[in-house]
Every structure is written in structure tokens, then in C-alpha cells.
Coordinates of C-alpha atoms in Angstrom, one line a residue:
M1 CA 69.9 34.4 4.9
G2 CA 73.4 34.4 3.4
R3 CA 76.5 33.7 5.4
V4 CA 77.8 37.3 4.9
N5 CA 74.5 39.0 4.5
G6 CA 74.6 42.8 4.6
K7 CA 78.4 42.9 4.5
I8 CA 80.5 45.1 2.2
A9 CA 83.3 43.2 0.4
L10 CA 86.2 44.5 -1.6
V11 CA 87.7 42.0 -4.0
T12 CA 90.8 42.9 -6.0
G13 CA 91.7 41.2 -9.3
A14 CA 88.0 40.4 -9.6
G15 CA 88.0 40.4 -13.4
S16 CA 88.8 36.7 -13.8
G17 CA 89.9 33.5 -12.1
I18 CA 89.9 33.2 -8.3
G19 CA 89.0 36.9 -7.9
R20 CA 85.8 36.4 -10.0
G21 CA 85.0 33.2 -8.2
A22 CA 85.3 35.0 -4.8
A23 CA 83.2 37.9 -5.9
L24 CA 80.4 35.6 -7.2
A25 CA 80.5 33.5 -4.1
L26 CA 80.4 36.4 -1.6
A27 CA 77.6 38.1 -3.6
A28 CA 75.6 34.8 -3.6
E29 CA 76.0 34.7 0.2
G30 CA 74.5 38.2 0.6
A31 CA 77.5 40.6 0.4
T32 CA 77.6 43.8 -1.6
V33 CA 80.7 43.3 -3.7
V34 CA 83.0 46.1 -4.8
A35 CA 84.9 44.4 -7.6
T36 CA 88.2 46.0 -8.8
D37 CA 90.7 45.2 -11.5
V38 CA 92.8 46.9 -14.2
D39 CA 91.0 44.6 -16.6
V40 CA 88.0 46.8 -17.2
A41 CA 86.2 44.4 -19.5
G42 CA 86.7 41.4 -17.3
N43 CA 85.7 43.3 -14.2
D44 CA 82.5 44.6 -15.9
E45 CA 81.6 41.0 -16.8
T46 CA 82.0 39.9 -13.2
V47 CA 79.7 42.7 -12.0
A48 CA 77.2 41.8 -14.8
L49 CA 77.3 38.1 -13.7
I50 CA 76.6 39.1 -10.1
T51 CA 73.8 41.4 -11.0
K52 CA 72.2 38.9 -13.4
A53 CA 72.2 36.4 -10.5
G54 CA 70.3 38.8 -8.3
G55 CA 73.3 40.0 -6.3
K56 CA 74.7 43.4 -5.6
A57 CA 78.0 44.6 -7.1
V58 CA 79.8 47.7 -8.3
G59 CA 83.0 47.8 -10.3
M60 CA 86.0 50.1 -10.0
V61 CA 89.2 50.4 -12.1
H62 CA 92.0 49.7 -9.7
D63 CA 95.8 49.4 -10.1
V64 CA 96.8 47.9 -6.8
T65 CA 100.4 49.1 -7.1
R66 CA 99.4 52.7 -6.7
E67 CA 98.8 53.9 -3.1
T68 CA 97.0 57.0 -4.2
R69 CA 94.4 54.8 -6.1
W70 CA 94.0 52.6 -3.0
A71 CA 93.2 55.7 -0.9
E72 CA 90.7 56.8 -3.6
V73 CA 89.0 53.4 -3.7
V74 CA 88.6 53.1 0.0
A75 CA 87.3 56.7 0.2
E76 CA 84.7 55.9 -2.5
I77 CA 83.6 52.8 -0.6
K78 CA 83.3 54.8 2.6
A79 CA 81.2 57.4 0.8
S80 CA 79.0 55.1 -1.2
Q81 CA 78.7 52.0 0.9
K82 CA 79.2 53.5 4.4
G83 CA 81.6 50.8 5.5
L84 CA 83.8 47.8 4.7
H85 CA 83.7 44.4 6.3
I86 CA 85.6 42.0 4.0
L87 CA 88.8 42.6 2.0
V88 CA 90.1 40.0 -0.4
N89 CA 93.6 40.9 -1.6
N90 CA 93.6 38.7 -4.6
A91 CA 95.3 40.6 -7.4
G92 CA 98.5 39.0 -8.4
I93 CA 100.7 37.8 -11.3
G94 CA 103.1 34.9 -11.8
I95 CA 106.4 35.3 -13.7
A96 CA 108.5 32.2 -14.2
A97 CA 112.2 32.6 -14.7
D98 CA 115.5 31.2 -13.4
I99 CA 116.6 33.6 -10.7
F100 CA 120.0 34.0 -12.4
T101 CA 118.5 35.3 -15.6
M102 CA 115.3 37.0 -14.3
E103 CA 115.3 40.7 -15.1
F104 CA 115.1 43.1 -12.2
K105 CA 112.1 44.9 -13.8
D106 CA 110.2 41.6 -13.7
W107 CA 111.2 41.0 -10.1
Q108 CA 110.0 44.5 -9.2
R109 CA 106.7 44.2 -11.1
Q110 CA 105.8 40.9 -9.5
M111 CA 106.7 42.2 -6.0
S112 CA 104.8 45.4 -6.7
I113 CA 101.6 43.7 -7.5
N114 CA 101.8 40.6 -5.2
V115 CA 103.3 42.3 -2.1
D116 CA 102.9 46.0 -2.3
G117 CA 99.3 45.6 -3.4
V118 CA 98.6 43.6 -0.3
F119 CA 100.4 46.1 1.9
F120 CA 98.4 49.0 0.5
G121 CA 95.2 47.1 0.8
V122 CA 95.8 46.4 4.5
K123 CA 97.1 49.9 5.2
H124 CA 94.1 51.6 3.7
G125 CA 91.4 49.0 4.1
I126 CA 91.7 47.9 7.7
P127 CA 91.1 51.3 9.4
L128 CA 87.7 51.5 7.6
M129 CA 87.0 48.0 8.5
A130 CA 87.7 48.7 12.2
A131 CA 85.5 51.8 12.0
S132 CA 82.7 49.7 10.5
G133 CA 82.7 47.3 13.5
G134 CA 85.4 44.9 12.3
G135 CA 85.7 42.2 9.7
S136 CA 87.9 39.8 7.9
V137 CA 90.9 40.3 5.6
I138 CA 91.8 37.4 3.3
N139 CA 95.2 37.6 1.5
I140 CA 95.6 35.2 -1.4
S141 CA 99.1 33.6 -1.2
S142 CA 99.9 30.2 -2.9
V143 CA 101.4 26.8 -2.2
A144 CA 104.4 28.6 -3.6
G145 CA 104.4 30.6 -0.4
L146 CA 104.8 27.3 1.5
K147 CA 107.4 25.4 -0.6
G148 CA 110.1 26.3 -3.1
A149 CA 110.0 25.7 -6.8
A150 CA 112.9 26.0 -9.2
G151 CA 112.0 28.5 -11.9
L152 CA 109.6 30.3 -9.6
S153 CA 111.9 31.8 -7.1
G154 CA 110.6 35.4 -7.5
Y155 CA 107.0 34.2 -7.3
C156 CA 107.8 32.1 -4.2
A157 CA 109.4 35.1 -2.6
S158 CA 106.3 37.2 -3.2
K159 CA 103.9 34.6 -1.9
G160 CA 106.0 33.7 1.1
A161 CA 106.1 37.4 2.0
V162 CA 102.2 37.5 1.8
R163 CA 102.1 34.6 4.3
L164 CA 104.2 36.1 7.0
F165 CA 103.0 39.7 6.4
T166 CA 99.5 38.3 7.1
K167 CA 100.5 36.7 10.4
A168 CA 102.2 39.9 11.6
V169 CA 99.3 42.2 10.6
A170 CA 96.9 39.7 12.4
M171 CA 98.9 40.2 15.6
E172 CA 98.8 44.0 15.2
C173 CA 95.1 44.0 14.7
A174 CA 94.5 41.7 17.7
Q175 CA 96.8 43.8 19.9
A176 CA 95.0 47.0 18.9
N177 CA 91.5 45.4 19.6
M178 CA 90.4 46.3 16.1
N179 CA 88.1 43.3 15.7
V180 CA 89.7 42.6 12.3
R181 CA 90.9 39.0 11.5
V182 CA 93.6 38.5 8.9
N183 CA 94.3 35.1 7.3
S184 CA 95.9 33.9 4.1
V185 CA 94.7 31.3 1.5
H186 CA 97.1 29.1 -0.3
P187 CA 95.7 27.6 -3.6
G188 CA 97.4 24.8 -5.4
I189 CA 96.8 24.0 -9.1
I190 CA 93.6 25.9 -9.9
D191 CA 92.2 26.0 -13.5
T192 CA 92.6 29.7 -14.3
A193 CA 94.1 31.8 -17.1
I194 CA 97.3 32.4 -15.1
W195 CA 98.8 29.2 -16.4
N196 CA 98.6 30.5 -20.0
K197 CA 101.2 33.1 -18.9
I198 CA 103.7 30.8 -17.3
P199 CA 106.1 28.8 -19.5
Q200 CA 106.1 25.0 -18.7
N201 CA 109.8 25.1 -17.9
G202 CA 109.0 27.4 -15.0
M203 CA 107.4 24.8 -12.7
G204 CA 110.7 23.1 -11.6
S205 CA 110.6 21.2 -8.4
L206 CA 106.8 21.2 -8.0
N207 CA 107.4 17.7 -9.6
L208 CA 104.3 17.8 -11.8
P209 CA 103.9 16.5 -15.4
M210 CA 104.6 19.0 -18.1
M211 CA 102.9 19.4 -21.5
Q212 CA 104.1 17.2 -24.3
D213 CA 106.0 18.0 -27.5
G214 CA 107.5 21.3 -26.4
A215 CA 104.3 23.2 -25.7
N216 CA 105.1 26.7 -24.5
A217 CA 102.4 27.0 -21.9
I218 CA 101.1 25.0 -18.9
D219 CA 97.8 23.2 -19.0
A220 CA 96.3 23.3 -15.5
N221 CA 94.4 20.0 -16.1
V222 CA 97.7 18.2 -17.1
L223 CA 99.3 19.6 -13.9
G224 CA 96.3 18.6 -11.9
A225 CA 96.7 15.0 -12.8
G226 CA 99.9 15.0 -10.8
V227 CA 98.5 16.2 -7.5
P228 CA 97.3 13.6 -4.9
L229 CA 93.6 14.1 -5.6
G230 CA 94.4 13.7 -9.4
Y231 CA 92.8 16.8 -10.8
A232 CA 93.0 20.6 -10.9
G233 CA 90.8 22.7 -8.6
L234 CA 88.4 25.3 -9.7
P235 CA 88.1 29.0 -8.7
S236 CA 84.9 28.0 -6.8
D237 CA 87.0 25.7 -4.6
I238 CA 89.1 28.6 -3.4
A239 CA 86.0 30.9 -3.2
A240 CA 84.4 28.4 -0.7
G241 CA 87.4 28.9 1.6
I242 CA 87.3 32.7 1.1
V243 CA 83.6 32.7 2.1
F244 CA 84.3 30.6 5.2
L245 CA 87.1 33.0 6.3
A246 CA 84.8 36.0 5.6
S247 CA 82.0 34.6 7.6
E248 CA 81.5 34.3 11.4
E249 CA 82.1 30.5 11.0
S250 CA 85.8 31.4 11.2
R251 CA 85.4 33.9 14.1
Y252 CA 88.2 32.3 16.1
M253 CA 90.8 32.2 13.2
T254 CA 93.4 34.8 12.6
G255 CA 97.0 34.8 11.5
T256 CA 96.8 31.4 10.0
E257 CA 96.8 29.9 6.5
L258 CA 94.1 27.9 4.7
V259 CA 95.7 25.5 2.3
I260 CA 93.4 24.4 -0.6
D261 CA 95.8 22.4 -2.8
G262 CA 94.5 18.8 -3.5
G263 CA 97.2 17.5 -1.2
M264 CA 100.2 19.0 -2.9
T265 CA 101.8 20.1 0.4
A266 CA 100.9 17.0 2.4
S267 CA 104.2 15.4 1.8

């Protein structure tokens, strides 16, 4: 029997990277996964991979910055799945820019996806979780939510907000006896497509080696060589932590952060 057998799990940003890894891992452990993303093709592929492996999954188009869409998604889950037990607020973007030249529209977009999306997920998802008997919320932050990095000020601000928001919501749920735990996960250098979208000069004080000869994008494996363990992590490494937090193995954990970073924040 799987570690989350019979549970209903909503995973945002499930079309690739950590979101796909989480969806696959939760399904493999017995959950019915509701995979959502604005990337329809990627999300459909995630659902197909789960189904091919013998798991259960459905996909939904979902812009996490729209509160009305959040209400619709949760209502659809209530109607079709009759409950919700696991919420993985994973959808996010990274925009690298010096804070003195960063355009406000980029600041707003990043905050809208990375912070507002988590807020809407908690606001609309937790009441259904409580009505379903309780469960676990896992908000995906970052090592950038624990330490600063020049060139990533806006990203650090968004991920730091997720960390403390998680703690406060955990206290509110505990105070209200909702039987809903809320924790954050803080990945380090993980080999996903997000690095293709961040210029190499946006990593600043993370003090990791850059690409050679003026390459205009970061290679996760090059960066991974600079972390204490010497290599980049995989989405499955983060997914393992997500499954742990989703399961009863972490029943006494709420309001805390699970750091999976190869030792980046150890010093």
C-alpha cells in the first residue's frame, strides 16, 4: 500500500520540473493527482506518464494568479473527487535582474505567480482539506528564501515571503483545529528547465561557478559542481521530500522548512 494511498492531491505547475516530479511520486504512492498548469502540453504529458505507469491523474488548465480560477479548480475537485488531502503549491518563476534596473512589471509578475498563487491556493484549498478530514499543504520555496543573492533580489523576496507565510498559516490552521499541516520545501540547485530562463549573471552571491565564454544561460550541472555534495539535484530528490511531508510520516511537522540543497545553506 502506498504512503498516500487513497488521497487526493493537487499539484500546481505540474507540467515540468519539480511539479512533474511531485505529481509522479505522489501518484506512485497511491494518490489521485490533479495536475494543473498553464502549460497545457506539458501538463497533458505529466497526466499521460502517470496513467501509463498505472496511476490515477486528471489535468486542469490553471493560471494560479487568478483567484476566480482557483475557486473553479477547487470546486471541480470537490465535485469530481469529493475531497482534497494534499496541496502542493509549486507553480513559480525566476526572474534575474539587478534590483535597480528590474522593471516593475517583472517584479509584479514574479510576485503574482510566486506569492499570490500560494495565497490563493491556501485560501481556497485549505477549507476543502479541512472538510475532507485534514491533510498537508506543501509550499515550494527555495534556498533563495533562506539566503540573499545579488541579481535575484526579487526572487529572494518572493521565496522568503512563501517561507514566513507558510509558518503563519500553519499557526492559524493549528489554532483553528483544522487538522491541516503547512510546511515549506527549499530546493537548491535542481536540474530543471528554469535555469534556461535565468541569465548566468543573475546568480550573484550564491558563489557558484558560471558558464564559460559568455554563455547567456545557466547550466544546472555546472552550478551543481559548486555545491558541497558536488552535483545538481533532480526533481525526484525534491519529490521525495514532498511525499514525506504529504504522508503521515511527517504527522508532527507543521510550520517548518525542509531544506533539500546538497549542503548549500550549511555554511
